[in-house]
PDB file of C-alpha atoms in Angstrom:
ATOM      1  CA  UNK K 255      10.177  -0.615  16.502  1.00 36.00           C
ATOM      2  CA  UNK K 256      14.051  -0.779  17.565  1.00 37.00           C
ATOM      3  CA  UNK K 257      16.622   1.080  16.742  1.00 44.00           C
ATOM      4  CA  UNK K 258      16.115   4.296  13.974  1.00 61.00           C
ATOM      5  CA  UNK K 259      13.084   2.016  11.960  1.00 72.00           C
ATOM      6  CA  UNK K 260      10.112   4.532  11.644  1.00 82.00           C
ATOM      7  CA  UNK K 261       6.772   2.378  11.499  1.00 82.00           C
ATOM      8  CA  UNK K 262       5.691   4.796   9.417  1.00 87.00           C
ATOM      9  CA  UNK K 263       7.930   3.947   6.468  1.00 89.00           C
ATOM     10  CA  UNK K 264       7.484   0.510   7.224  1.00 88.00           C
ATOM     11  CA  UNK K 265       3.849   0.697   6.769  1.00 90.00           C
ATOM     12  CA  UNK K 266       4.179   2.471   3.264  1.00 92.00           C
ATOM     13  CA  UNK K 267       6.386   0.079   1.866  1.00 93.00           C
ATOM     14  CA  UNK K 268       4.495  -2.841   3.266  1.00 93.00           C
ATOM     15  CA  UNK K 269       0.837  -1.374   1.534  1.00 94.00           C
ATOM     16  CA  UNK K 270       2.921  -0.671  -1.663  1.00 95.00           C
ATOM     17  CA  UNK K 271       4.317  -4.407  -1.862  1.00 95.00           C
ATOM     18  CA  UNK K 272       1.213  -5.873  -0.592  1.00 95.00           C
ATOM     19  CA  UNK K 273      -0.778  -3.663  -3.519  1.00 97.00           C
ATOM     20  CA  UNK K 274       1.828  -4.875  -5.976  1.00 96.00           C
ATOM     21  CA  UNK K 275       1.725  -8.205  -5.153  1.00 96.00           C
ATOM     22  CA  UNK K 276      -2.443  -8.073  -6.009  1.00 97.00           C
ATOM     23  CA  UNK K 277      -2.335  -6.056  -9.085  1.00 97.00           C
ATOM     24  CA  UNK K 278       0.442  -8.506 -10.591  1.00 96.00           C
ATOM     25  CA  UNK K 279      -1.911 -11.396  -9.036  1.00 97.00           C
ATOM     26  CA  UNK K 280      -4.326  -9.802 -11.579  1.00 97.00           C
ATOM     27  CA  UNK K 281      -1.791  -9.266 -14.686  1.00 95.00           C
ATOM     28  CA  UNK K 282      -1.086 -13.137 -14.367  1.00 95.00           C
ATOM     29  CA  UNK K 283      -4.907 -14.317 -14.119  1.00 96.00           C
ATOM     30  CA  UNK K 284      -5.603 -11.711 -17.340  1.00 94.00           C
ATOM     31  CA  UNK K 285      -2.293 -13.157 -19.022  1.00 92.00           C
ATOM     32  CA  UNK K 286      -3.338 -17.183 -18.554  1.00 93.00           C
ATOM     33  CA  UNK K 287      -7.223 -15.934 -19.831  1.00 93.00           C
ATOM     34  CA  UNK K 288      -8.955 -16.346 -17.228  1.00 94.00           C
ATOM     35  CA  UNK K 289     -10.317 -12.520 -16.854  1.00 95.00           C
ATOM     36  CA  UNK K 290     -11.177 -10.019 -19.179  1.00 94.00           C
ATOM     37  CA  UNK K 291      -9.486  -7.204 -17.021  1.00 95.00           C
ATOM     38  CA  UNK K 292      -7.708  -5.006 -19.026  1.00 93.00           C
ATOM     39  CA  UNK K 293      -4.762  -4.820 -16.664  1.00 93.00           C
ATOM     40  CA  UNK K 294      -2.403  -2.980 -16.767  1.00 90.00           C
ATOM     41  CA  UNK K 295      -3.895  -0.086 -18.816  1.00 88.00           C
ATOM     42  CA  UNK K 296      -7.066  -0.399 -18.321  1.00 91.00           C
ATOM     43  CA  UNK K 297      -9.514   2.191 -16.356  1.00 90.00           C
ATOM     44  CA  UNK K 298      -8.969   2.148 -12.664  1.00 95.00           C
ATOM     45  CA  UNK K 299      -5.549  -0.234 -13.371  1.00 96.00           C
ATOM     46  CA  UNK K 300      -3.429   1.994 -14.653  1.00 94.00           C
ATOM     47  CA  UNK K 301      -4.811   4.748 -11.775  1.00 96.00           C
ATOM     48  CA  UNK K 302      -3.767   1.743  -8.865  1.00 97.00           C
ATOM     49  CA  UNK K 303      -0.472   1.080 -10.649  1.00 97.00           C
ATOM     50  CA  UNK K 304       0.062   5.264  -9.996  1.00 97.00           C
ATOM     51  CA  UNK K 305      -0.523   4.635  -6.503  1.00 97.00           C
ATOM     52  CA  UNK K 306       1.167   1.348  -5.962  1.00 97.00           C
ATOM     53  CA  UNK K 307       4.611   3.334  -7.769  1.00 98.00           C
ATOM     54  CA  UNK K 308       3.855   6.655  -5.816  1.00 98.00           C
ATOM     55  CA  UNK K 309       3.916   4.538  -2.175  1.00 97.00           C
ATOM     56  CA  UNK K 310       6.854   2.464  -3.186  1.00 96.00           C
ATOM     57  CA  UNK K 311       8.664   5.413  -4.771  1.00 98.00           C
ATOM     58  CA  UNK K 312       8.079   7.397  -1.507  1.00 97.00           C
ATOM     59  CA  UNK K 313       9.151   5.154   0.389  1.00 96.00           C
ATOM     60  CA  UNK K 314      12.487   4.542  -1.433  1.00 97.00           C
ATOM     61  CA  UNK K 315      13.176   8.697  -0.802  1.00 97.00           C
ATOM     62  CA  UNK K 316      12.595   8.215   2.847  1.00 95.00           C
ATOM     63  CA  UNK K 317      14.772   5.255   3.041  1.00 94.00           C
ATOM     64  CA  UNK K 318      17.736   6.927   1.300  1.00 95.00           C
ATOM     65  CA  UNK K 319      17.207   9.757   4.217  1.00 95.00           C
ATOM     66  CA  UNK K 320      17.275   6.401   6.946  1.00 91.00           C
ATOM     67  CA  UNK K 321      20.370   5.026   5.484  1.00 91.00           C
ATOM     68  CA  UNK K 322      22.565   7.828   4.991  1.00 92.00           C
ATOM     69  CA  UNK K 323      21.377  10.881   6.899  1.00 81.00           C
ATOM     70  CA  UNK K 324      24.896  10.889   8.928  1.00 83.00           C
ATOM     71  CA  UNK K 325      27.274  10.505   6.212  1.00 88.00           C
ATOM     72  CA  UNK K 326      26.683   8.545   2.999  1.00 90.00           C
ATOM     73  CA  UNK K 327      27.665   4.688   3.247  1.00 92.00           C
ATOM     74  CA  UNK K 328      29.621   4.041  -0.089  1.00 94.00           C
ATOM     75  CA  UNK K 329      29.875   0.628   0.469  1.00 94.00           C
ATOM     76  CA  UNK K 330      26.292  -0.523   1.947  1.00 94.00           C
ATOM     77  CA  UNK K 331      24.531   1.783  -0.775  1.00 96.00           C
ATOM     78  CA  UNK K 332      27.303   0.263  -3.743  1.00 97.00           C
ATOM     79  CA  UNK K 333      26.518  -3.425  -2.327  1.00 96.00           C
ATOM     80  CA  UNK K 334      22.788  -2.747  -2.893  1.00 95.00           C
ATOM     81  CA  UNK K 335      22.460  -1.351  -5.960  1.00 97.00           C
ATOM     82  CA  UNK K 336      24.428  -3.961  -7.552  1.00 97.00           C
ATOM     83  CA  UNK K 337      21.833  -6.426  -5.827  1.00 96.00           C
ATOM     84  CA  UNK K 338      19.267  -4.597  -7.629  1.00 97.00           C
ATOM     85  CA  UNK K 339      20.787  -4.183 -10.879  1.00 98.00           C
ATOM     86  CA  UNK K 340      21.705  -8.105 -10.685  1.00 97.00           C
ATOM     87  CA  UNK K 341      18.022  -8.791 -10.537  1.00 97.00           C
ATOM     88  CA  UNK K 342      17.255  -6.141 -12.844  1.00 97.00           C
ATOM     89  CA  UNK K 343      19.014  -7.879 -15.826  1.00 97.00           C
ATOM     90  CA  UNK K 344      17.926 -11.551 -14.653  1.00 96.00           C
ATOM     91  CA  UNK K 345      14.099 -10.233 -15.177  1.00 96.00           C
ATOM     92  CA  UNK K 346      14.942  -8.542 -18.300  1.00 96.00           C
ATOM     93  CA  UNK K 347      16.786 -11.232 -19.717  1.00 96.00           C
ATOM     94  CA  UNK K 348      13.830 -14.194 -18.572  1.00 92.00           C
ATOM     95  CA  UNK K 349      11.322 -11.454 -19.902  1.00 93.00           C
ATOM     96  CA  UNK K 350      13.404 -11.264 -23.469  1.00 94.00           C
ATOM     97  CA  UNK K 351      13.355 -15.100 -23.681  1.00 93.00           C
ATOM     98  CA  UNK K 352       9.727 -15.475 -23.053  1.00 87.00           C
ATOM     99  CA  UNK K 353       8.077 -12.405 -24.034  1.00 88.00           C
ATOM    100  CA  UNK K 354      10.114 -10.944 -26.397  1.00 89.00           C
ATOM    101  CA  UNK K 355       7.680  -8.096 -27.525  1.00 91.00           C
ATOM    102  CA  UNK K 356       6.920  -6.924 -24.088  1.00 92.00           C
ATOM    103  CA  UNK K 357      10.093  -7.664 -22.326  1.00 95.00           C
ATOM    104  CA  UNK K 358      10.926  -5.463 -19.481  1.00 96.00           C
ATOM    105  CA  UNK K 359      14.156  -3.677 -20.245  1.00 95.00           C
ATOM    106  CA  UNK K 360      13.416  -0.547 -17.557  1.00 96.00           C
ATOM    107  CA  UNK K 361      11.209  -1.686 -14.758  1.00 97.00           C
ATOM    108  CA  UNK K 362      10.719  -1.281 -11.250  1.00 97.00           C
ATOM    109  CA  UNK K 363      13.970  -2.179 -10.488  1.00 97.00           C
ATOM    110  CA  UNK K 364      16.100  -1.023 -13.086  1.00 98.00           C
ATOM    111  CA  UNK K 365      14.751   2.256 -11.984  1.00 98.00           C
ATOM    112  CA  UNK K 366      15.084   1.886  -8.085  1.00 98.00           C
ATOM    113  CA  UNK K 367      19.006   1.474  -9.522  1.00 98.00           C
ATOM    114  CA  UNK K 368      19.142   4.651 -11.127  1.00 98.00           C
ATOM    115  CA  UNK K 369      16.907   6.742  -9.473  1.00 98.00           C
ATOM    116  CA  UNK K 370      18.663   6.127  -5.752  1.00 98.00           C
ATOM    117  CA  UNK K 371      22.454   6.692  -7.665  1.00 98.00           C
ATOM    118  CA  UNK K 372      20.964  10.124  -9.337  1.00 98.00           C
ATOM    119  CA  UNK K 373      19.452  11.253  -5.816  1.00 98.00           C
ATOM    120  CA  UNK K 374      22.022   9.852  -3.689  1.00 97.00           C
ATOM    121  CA  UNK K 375      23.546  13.408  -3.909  1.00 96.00           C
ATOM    122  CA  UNK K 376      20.430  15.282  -2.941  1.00 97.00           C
ATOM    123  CA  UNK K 377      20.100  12.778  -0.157  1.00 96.00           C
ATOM    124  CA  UNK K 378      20.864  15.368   3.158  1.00 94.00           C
ATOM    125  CA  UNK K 379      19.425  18.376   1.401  1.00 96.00           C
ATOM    126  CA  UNK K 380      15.749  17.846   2.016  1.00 96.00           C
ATOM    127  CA  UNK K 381      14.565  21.436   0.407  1.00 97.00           C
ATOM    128  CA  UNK K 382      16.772  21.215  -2.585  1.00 98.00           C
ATOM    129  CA  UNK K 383      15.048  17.279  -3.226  1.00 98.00           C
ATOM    130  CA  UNK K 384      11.731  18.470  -2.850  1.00 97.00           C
ATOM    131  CA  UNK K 385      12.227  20.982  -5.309  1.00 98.00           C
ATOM    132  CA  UNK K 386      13.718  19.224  -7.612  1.00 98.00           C
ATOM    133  CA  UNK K 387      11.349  16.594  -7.041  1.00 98.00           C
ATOM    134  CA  UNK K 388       8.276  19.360  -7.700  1.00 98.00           C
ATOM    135  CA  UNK K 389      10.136  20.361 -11.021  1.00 98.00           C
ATOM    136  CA  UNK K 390      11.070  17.348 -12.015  1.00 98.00           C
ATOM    137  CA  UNK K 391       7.032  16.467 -12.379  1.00 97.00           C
ATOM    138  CA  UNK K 392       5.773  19.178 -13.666  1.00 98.00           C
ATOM    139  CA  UNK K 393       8.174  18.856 -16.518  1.00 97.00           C
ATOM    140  CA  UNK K 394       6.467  15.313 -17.070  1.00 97.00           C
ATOM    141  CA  UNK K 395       2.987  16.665 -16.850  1.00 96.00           C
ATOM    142  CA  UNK K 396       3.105  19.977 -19.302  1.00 97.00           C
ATOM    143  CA  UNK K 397       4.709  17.709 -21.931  1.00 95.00           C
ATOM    144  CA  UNK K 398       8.243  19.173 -21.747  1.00 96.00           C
ATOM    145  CA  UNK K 399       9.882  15.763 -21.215  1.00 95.00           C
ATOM    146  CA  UNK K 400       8.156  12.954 -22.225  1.00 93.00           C
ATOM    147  CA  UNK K 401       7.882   9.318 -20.295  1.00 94.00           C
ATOM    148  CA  UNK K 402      10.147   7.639 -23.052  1.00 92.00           C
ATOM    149  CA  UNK K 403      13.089  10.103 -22.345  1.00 93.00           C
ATOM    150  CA  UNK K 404      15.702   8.892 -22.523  1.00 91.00           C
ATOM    151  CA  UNK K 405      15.001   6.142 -24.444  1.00 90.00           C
ATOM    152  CA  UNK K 406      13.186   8.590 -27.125  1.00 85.00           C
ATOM    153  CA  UNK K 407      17.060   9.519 -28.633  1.00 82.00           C
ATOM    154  CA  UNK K 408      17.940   6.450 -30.081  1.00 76.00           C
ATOM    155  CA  UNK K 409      16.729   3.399 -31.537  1.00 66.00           C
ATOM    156  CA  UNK K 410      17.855   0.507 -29.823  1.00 75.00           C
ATOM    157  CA  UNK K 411      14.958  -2.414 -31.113  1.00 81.00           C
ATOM    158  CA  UNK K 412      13.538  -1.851 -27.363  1.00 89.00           C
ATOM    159  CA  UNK K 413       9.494  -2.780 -27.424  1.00 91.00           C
ATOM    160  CA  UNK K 414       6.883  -0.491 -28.118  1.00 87.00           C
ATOM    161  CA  UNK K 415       4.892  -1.400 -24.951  1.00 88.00           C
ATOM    162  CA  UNK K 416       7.007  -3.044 -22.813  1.00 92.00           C
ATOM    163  CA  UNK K 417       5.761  -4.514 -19.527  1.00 92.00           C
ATOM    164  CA  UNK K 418       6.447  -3.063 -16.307  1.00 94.00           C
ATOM    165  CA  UNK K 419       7.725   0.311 -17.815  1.00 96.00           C
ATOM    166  CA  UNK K 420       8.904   2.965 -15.355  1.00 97.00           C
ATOM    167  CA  UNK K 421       9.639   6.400 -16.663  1.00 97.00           C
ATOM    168  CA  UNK K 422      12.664   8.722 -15.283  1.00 97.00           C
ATOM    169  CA  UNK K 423      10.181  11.630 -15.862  1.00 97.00           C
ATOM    170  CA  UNK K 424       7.867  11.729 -13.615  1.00 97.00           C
ATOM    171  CA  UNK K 425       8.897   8.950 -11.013  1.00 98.00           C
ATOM    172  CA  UNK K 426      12.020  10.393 -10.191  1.00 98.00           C
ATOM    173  CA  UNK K 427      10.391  13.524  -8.780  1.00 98.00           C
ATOM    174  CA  UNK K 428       8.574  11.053  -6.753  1.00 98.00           C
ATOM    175  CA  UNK K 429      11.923   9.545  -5.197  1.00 98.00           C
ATOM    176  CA  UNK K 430      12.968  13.263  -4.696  1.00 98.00           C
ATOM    177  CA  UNK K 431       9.930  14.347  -2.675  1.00 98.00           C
ATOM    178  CA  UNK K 432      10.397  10.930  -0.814  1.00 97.00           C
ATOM    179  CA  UNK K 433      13.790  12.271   0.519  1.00 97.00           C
ATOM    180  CA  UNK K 434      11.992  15.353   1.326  1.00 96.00           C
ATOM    181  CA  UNK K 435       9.202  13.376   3.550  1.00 95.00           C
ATOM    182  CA  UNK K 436      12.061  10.861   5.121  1.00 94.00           C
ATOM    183  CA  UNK K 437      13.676  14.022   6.614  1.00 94.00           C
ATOM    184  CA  UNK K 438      10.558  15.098   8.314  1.00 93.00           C
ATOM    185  CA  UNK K 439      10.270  11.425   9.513  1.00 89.00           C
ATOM    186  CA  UNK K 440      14.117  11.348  10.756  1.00 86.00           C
ATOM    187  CA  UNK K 441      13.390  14.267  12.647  1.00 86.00           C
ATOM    188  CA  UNK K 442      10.602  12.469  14.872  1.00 81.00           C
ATOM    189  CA  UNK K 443       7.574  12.515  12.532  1.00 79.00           C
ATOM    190  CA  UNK K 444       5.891   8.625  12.927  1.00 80.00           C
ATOM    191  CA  UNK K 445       2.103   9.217  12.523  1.00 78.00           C
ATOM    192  CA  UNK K 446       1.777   5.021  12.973  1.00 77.00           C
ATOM    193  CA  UNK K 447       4.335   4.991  16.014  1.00 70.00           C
ATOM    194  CA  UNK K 448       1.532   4.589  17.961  1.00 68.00           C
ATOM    195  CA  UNK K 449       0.076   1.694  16.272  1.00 69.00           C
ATOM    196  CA  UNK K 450       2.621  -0.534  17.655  1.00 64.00           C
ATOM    197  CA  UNK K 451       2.396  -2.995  15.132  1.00 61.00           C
ATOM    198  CA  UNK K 452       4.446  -6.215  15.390  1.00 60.00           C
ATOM    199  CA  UNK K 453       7.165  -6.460  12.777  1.00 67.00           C
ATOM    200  CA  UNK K 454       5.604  -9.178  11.247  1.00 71.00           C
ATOM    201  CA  UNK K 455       3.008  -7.238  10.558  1.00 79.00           C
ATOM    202  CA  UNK K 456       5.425  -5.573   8.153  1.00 82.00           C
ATOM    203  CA  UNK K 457       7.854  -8.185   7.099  1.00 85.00           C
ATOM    204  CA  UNK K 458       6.724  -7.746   3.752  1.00 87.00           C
ATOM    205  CA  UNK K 459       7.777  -3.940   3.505  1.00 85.00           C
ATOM    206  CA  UNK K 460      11.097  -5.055   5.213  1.00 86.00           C
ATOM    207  CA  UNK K 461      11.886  -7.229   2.692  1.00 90.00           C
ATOM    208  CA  UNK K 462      10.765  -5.705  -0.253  1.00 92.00           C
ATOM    209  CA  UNK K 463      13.396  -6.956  -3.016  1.00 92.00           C
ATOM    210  CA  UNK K 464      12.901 -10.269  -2.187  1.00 94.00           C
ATOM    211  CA  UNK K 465       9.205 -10.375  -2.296  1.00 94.00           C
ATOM    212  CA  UNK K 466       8.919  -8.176  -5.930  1.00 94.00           C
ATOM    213  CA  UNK K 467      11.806 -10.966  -7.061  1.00 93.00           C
ATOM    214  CA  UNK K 468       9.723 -13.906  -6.353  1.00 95.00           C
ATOM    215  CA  UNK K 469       6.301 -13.431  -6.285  1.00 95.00           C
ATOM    216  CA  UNK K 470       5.565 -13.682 -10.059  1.00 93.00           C
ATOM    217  CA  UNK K 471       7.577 -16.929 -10.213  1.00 93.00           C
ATOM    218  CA  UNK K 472       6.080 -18.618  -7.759  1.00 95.00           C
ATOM    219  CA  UNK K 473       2.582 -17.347  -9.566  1.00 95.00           C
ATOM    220  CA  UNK K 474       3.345 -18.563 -12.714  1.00 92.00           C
ATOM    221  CA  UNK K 475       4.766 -21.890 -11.508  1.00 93.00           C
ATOM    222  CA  UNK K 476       1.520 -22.562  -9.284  1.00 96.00           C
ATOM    223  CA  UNK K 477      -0.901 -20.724 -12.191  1.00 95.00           C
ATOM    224  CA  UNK K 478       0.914 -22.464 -14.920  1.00 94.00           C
ATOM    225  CA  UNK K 479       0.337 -25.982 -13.106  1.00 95.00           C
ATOM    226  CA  UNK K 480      -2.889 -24.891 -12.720  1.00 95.00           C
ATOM    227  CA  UNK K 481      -3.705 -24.029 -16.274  1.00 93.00           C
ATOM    228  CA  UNK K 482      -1.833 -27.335 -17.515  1.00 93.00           C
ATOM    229  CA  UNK K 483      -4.134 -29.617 -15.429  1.00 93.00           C
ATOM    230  CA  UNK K 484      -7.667 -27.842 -16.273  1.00 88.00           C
ATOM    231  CA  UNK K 485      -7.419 -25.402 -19.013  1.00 70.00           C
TER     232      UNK K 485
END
């Protein structure tokens, strides 16, 4: 790998993407009736949505370390998030046209938005981040702050059981611990170094936003052809 890319972090990112890309496969065969898998909250899919989050989440931390371990970049981190946020509001808004009682209104990358701005300031203190991080899920898991916070406070017509939901509480603490683990990579730690893996290998990982932003179109188009022609 050239320059400061740690294969490690590459790898993680790529298995999270790849995993995401399957499980949505999944949603959209369940959604056009073609399975009876009860995905997403079904047994064993809501477990490999946990792991698909925790990867991806992880791997957001690290990055954060990667891209602002000298000195915070303002501009580079400001041009990205509004990237994300851009995208965030196309899905929501396509998702309130079409699916009105599920629409996504705080997904994956709504949160990636305001996760990375609320632990941008944690980014260069690895210890602080990770303990943060730790308290930040065991508040979620002893029922202290539920997985609706904030949302909880006010009533804003937002769907019962919207798709794609990503709670603050725990998943931040996820993000946290991930700037924890990126400092332990910065400092030399690459477990897959060795692998030597060619970068195509991870292209997917390396260009994460694009791939979440246009795999379930391009699903849906070829599915919903699909289901148009034969049922």
């Amino acid at each position: 790998m050239a320059g400061t890319r740690n294969v490690t972090i590459d790898i993680i990112r790529t298995v999270a993407i790849v995993l995401m890309v399957i499980f949505h496969f999944a949603y959209d065969l369940r959604f056009f009736g073609w399975v009876d898998w009860n995905v997403p909250n079904g047994k064993g899919w809501k477990e490999f949505r946990y792991v698909i989050l925790t990867f991806f989440f992880l791997s957001v931390g690290a990055s954060l370390v990667f891209a602002h371990r000298q000195r915070v970049d303002f501009k580079s981190f400001a041009k990205r998030i509004v990237w994300i946020v851009i995208w965030a509001l196309i899905i929501s808004l396509f998702t309130y046209t079409f699916f009105h009682n599920n629409w996504i209104y705080f997904g994956v990358l709504h949160f990636i938005a305001v996760a990375s701005i609320l632990c941008l300031p944690l980014v260069r203190y690895p210890a602080i981040a990770a303990i943060v991080g730790v308290l930040t899920v065991v508040l979620f898991l002893t029922g202290v702050v539920t997985s609706k916070w904030p949302f909880n406070f006010w009533e804003l017509g937002l769907p019962p059981s919207p798709n794609d939901y990503v709670a603050l509480f725990p998943w931040t603490g996820v993000v946290l611990l991930g700037i924890g683990l990126g400092h332990l990579f910065e400092k030399g730690l690459d477990p897959c170094a060795s692998l030597k893996l060619s970068t195509k290998i991870t292209f997917l990982g390396r260009h994460s936003l694009a791939v979440y932003v246009l795999h379930q179109p391009i699903f849906f188009a070829i599915l919903g052809a699909i289901y148009v022609v034969v049922g």
